[in-house]
Coordinates of C-alpha atoms in Angstrom, one line a residue:
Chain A
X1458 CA 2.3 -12.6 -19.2
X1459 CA 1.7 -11.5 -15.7
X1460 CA -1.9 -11.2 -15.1
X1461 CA -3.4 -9.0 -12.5
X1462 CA -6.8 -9.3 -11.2
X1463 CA -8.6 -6.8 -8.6
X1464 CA -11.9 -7.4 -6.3
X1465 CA -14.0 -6.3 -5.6
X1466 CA -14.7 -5.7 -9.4
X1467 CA -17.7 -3.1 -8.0
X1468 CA -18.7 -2.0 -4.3
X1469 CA -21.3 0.4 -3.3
X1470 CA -20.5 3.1 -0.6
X1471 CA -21.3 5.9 1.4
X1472 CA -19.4 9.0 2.0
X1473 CA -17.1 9.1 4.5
X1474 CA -16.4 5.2 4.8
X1475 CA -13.3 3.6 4.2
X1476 CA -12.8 1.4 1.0
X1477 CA -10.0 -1.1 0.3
X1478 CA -9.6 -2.2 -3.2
X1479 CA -7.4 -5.2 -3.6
X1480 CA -4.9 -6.2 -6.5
X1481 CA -3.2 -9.6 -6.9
X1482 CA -0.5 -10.6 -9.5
X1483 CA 0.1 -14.1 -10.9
X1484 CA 3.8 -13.9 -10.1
X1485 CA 5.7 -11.8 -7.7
X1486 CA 6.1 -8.1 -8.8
X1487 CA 8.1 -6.4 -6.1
X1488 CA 6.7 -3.3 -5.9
X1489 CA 6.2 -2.3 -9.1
X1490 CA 3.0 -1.5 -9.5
X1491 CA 0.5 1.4 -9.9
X1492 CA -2.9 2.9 -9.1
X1493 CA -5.1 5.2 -11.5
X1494 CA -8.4 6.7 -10.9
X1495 CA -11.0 6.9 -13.9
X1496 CA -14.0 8.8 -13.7
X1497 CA -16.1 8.8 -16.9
X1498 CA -15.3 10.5 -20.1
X1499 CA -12.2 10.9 -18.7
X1500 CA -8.3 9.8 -18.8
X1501 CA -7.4 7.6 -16.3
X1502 CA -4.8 9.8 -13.2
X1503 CA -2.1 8.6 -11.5
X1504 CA -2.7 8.2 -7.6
X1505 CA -0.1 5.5 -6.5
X1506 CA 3.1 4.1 -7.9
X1507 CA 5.7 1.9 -6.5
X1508 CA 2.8 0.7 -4.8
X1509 CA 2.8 3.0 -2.1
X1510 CA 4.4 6.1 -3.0
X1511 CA 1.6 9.1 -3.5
X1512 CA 1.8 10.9 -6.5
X1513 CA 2.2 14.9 -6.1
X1514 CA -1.2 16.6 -5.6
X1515 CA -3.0 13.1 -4.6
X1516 CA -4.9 13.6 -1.9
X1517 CA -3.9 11.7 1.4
X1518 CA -6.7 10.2 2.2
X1519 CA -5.2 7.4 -0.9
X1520 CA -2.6 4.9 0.6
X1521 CA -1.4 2.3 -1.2
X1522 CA 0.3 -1.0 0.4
X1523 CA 1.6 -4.4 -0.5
X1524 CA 4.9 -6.2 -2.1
X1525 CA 5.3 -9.4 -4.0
X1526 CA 1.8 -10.6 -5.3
X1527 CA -0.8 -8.4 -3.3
X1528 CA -1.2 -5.4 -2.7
X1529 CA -4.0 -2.9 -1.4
X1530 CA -5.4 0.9 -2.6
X1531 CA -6.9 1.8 0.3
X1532 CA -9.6 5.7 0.6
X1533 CA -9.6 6.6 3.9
X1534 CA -12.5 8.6 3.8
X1535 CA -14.5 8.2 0.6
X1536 CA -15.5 11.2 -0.8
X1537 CA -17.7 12.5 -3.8
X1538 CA -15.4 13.1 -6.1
X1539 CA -13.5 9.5 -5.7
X1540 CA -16.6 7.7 -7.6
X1541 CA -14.8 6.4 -10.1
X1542 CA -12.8 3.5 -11.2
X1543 CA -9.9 2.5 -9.8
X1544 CA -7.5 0.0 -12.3
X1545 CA -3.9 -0.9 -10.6
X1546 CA -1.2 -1.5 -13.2
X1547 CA 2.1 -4.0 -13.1
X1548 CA 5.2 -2.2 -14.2
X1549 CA 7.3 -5.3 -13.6
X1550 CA 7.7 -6.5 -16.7
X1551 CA 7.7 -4.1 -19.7
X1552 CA 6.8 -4.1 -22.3
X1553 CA 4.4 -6.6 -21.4
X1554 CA 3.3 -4.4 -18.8
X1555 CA -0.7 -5.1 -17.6
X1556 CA -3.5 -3.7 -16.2
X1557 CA -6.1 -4.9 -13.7
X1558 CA -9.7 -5.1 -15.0
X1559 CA -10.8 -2.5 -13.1
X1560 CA -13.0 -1.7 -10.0
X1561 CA -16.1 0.4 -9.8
X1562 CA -16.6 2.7 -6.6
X1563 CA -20.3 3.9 -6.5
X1564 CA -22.6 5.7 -4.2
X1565 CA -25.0 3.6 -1.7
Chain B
X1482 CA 3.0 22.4 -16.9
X1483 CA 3.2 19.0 -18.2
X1484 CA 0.8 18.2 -21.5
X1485 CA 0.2 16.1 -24.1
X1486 CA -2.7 16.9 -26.3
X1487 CA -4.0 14.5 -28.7
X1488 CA -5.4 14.6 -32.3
X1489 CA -9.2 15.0 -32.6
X1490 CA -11.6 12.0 -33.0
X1491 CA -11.6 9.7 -36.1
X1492 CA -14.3 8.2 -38.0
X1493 CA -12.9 5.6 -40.2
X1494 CA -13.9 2.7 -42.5
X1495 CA -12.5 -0.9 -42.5
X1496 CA -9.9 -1.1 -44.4
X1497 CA -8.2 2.7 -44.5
X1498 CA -5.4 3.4 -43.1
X1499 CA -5.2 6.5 -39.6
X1500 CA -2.8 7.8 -37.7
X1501 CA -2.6 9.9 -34.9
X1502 CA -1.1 12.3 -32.8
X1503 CA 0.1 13.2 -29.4
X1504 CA 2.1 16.4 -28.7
X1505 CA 4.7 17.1 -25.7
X1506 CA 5.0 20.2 -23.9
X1507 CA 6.4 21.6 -20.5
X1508 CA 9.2 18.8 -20.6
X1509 CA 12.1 17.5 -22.6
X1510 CA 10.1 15.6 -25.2
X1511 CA 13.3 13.7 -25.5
X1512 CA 13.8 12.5 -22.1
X1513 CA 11.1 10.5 -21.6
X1514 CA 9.3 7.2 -23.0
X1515 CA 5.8 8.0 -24.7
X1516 CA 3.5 5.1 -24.7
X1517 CA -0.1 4.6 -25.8
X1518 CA -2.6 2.9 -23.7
X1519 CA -6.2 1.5 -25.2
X1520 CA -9.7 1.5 -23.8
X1521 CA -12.2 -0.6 -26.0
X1522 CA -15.9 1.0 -25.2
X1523 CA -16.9 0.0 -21.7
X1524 CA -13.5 -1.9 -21.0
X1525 CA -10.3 -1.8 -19.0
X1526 CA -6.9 -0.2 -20.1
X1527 CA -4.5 -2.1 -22.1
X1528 CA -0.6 -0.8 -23.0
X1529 CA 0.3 -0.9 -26.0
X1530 CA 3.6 0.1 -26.7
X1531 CA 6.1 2.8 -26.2
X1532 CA 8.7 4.9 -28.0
X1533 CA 11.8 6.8 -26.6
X1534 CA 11.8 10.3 -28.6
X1535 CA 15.6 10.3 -28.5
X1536 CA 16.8 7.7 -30.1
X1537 CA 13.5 6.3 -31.4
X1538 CA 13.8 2.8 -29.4
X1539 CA 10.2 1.2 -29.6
X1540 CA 8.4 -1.9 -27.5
X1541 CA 5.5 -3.1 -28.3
X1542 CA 2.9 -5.3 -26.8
X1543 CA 2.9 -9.2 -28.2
X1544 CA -1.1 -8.0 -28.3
X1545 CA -0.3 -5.4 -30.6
X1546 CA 3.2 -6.1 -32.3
X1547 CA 2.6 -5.9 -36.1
X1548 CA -0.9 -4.5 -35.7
X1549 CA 0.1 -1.0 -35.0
X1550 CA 3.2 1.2 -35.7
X1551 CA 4.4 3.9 -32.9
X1552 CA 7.2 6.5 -34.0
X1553 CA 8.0 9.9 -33.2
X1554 CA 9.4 13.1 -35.0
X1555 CA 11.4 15.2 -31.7
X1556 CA 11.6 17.9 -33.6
X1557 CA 7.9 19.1 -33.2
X1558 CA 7.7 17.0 -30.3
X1559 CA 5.2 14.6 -31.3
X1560 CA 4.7 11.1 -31.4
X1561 CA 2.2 9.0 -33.7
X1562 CA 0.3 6.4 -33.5
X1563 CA -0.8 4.5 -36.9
X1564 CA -2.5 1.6 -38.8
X1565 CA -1.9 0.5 -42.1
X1566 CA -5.7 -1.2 -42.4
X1567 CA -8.1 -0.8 -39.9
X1568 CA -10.5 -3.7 -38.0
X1569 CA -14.0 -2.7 -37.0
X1570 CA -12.2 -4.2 -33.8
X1571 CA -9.7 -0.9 -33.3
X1572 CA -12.8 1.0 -32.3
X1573 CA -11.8 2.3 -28.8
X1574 CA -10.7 5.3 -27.1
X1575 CA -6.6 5.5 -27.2
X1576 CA -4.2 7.4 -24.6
X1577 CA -1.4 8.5 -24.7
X1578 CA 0.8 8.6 -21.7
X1579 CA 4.4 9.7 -20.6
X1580 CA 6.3 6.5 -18.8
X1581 CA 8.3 7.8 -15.9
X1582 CA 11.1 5.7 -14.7
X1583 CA 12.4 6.8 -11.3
X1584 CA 16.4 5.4 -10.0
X1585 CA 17.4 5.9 -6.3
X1586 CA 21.4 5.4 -6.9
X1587 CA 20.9 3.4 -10.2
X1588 CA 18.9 1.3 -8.6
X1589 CA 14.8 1.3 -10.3
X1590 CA 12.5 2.1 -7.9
X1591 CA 9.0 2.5 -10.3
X1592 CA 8.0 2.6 -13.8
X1593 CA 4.5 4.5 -14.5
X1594 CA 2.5 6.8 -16.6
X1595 CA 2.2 9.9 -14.5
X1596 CA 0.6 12.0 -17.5
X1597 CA -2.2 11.4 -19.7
X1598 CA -3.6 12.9 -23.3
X1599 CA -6.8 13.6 -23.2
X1600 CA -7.6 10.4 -25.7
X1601 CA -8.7 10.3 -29.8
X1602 CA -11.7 8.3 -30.4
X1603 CA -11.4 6.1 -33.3
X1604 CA -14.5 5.1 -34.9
X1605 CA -14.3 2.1 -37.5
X1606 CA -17.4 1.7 -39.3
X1607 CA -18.4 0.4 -42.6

């Protein structure tokens, strides 16, 4: 199975600061993968897929980058409503399609 | 608008059997692959499996192959998720999800879940 790993796993910042999340996959993925938001008690949203495409209604301070093995979720100017948790996704290979273990943005 | 609204939360014991729901709306049911995502309590997302409404084609997981049965009944638009005998272990929050695939001139450009139920809990507890 691919396995995907993220760092940081957790990262404290303010509003208004720029936060880069990165993803890495154990073998080469093109650019099939995907970024969800989670914020608790909640399903998990779609933000990125095809690793840089923006889904509809996203806001764009969310850019996504990256081919191969690594790729990057990038908030351009955090926000309080983007404290959440941010999992990227492989769609490569399905149905053994996997997730990330996650990354926790939280306030400073 | 786009929805799928899940069953209500289960409390179960070991050993009985649950299944669940997941209804389409605001889309050809048909059309698309419906797959189901888990979230153990204070853990990350892992896919499951997924059915095409259509024809009834299912994948699973090799995590979850003969541990859980997906299917789907188009005609109401639903799709199920369901376990014979249940582990303490299936306690966990489960999603449902529509799989998009998007083709630029045959050619697949992204797989990905672009909507989300809003989960069933499923409590196992003797």
């Amino acid at each position: 199975d691919i396995q995907m790993t993220q760092s940081p796993s957790s990262l404290s910042a303010s509003v208004g600061d720029r936060v880069t999340i990165t993803c890495r996959a154990s073998q080469s993925i093109s650019s099939y993968l995907n970024w969800y938001q989670q914020k608790p008690g909640k399903a998990p949203k779609l933000l990125i897929y095809a690793a840089s495409s923006l889904q509809s209604g996203v806001p764009s301070r969310f850019s996504g980058s990256g081919s191969g093995t690594d790729f990057t979720l990038t908030i351009s100017s955090l926000q309080p409503e983007d404290f959440a948790t941010y999992y990227c996704q492989q769609s490569y290979s399905t149905p053994r399609s996997t997730f990330g273990p996650g990354t926790k943005v939280d306030i400073k | 608008e786009v929805q799928l609204v899940q069953s209500g939360a289960e409390v179960k014991k070991p050993g009985e059997s649950l299944k669940i729901s997941c209804k389409g709306s605001g889309y050809s049911f048909t059309s698309y692959w419906i797959g189901w995502v888990r979230q153990m309590p204070g853990k990350g997302l892992e896919w499951m499996g997924i059915i095409y409404p259509g024809d009834s084609d299912t994948r699973y997981s090799p995590s979850f192959q003969g541990q859980v049965t997906i299917s789907a009944d188009k005609s109401i638009s639903t799709a199920y998720l369901q376990w014979s005998s249940l582990k303490a272990s299936d306690t966990a929050m489960y999603y449902c999800v529509r799989h998009t695939e998007l083709l630029w001139f045959g050619e697949l450009l992204s797989r990905h879940f672009d909507y989300w139920g809003q989960g069933t809990l499923v409590t196992v507890s003797s």
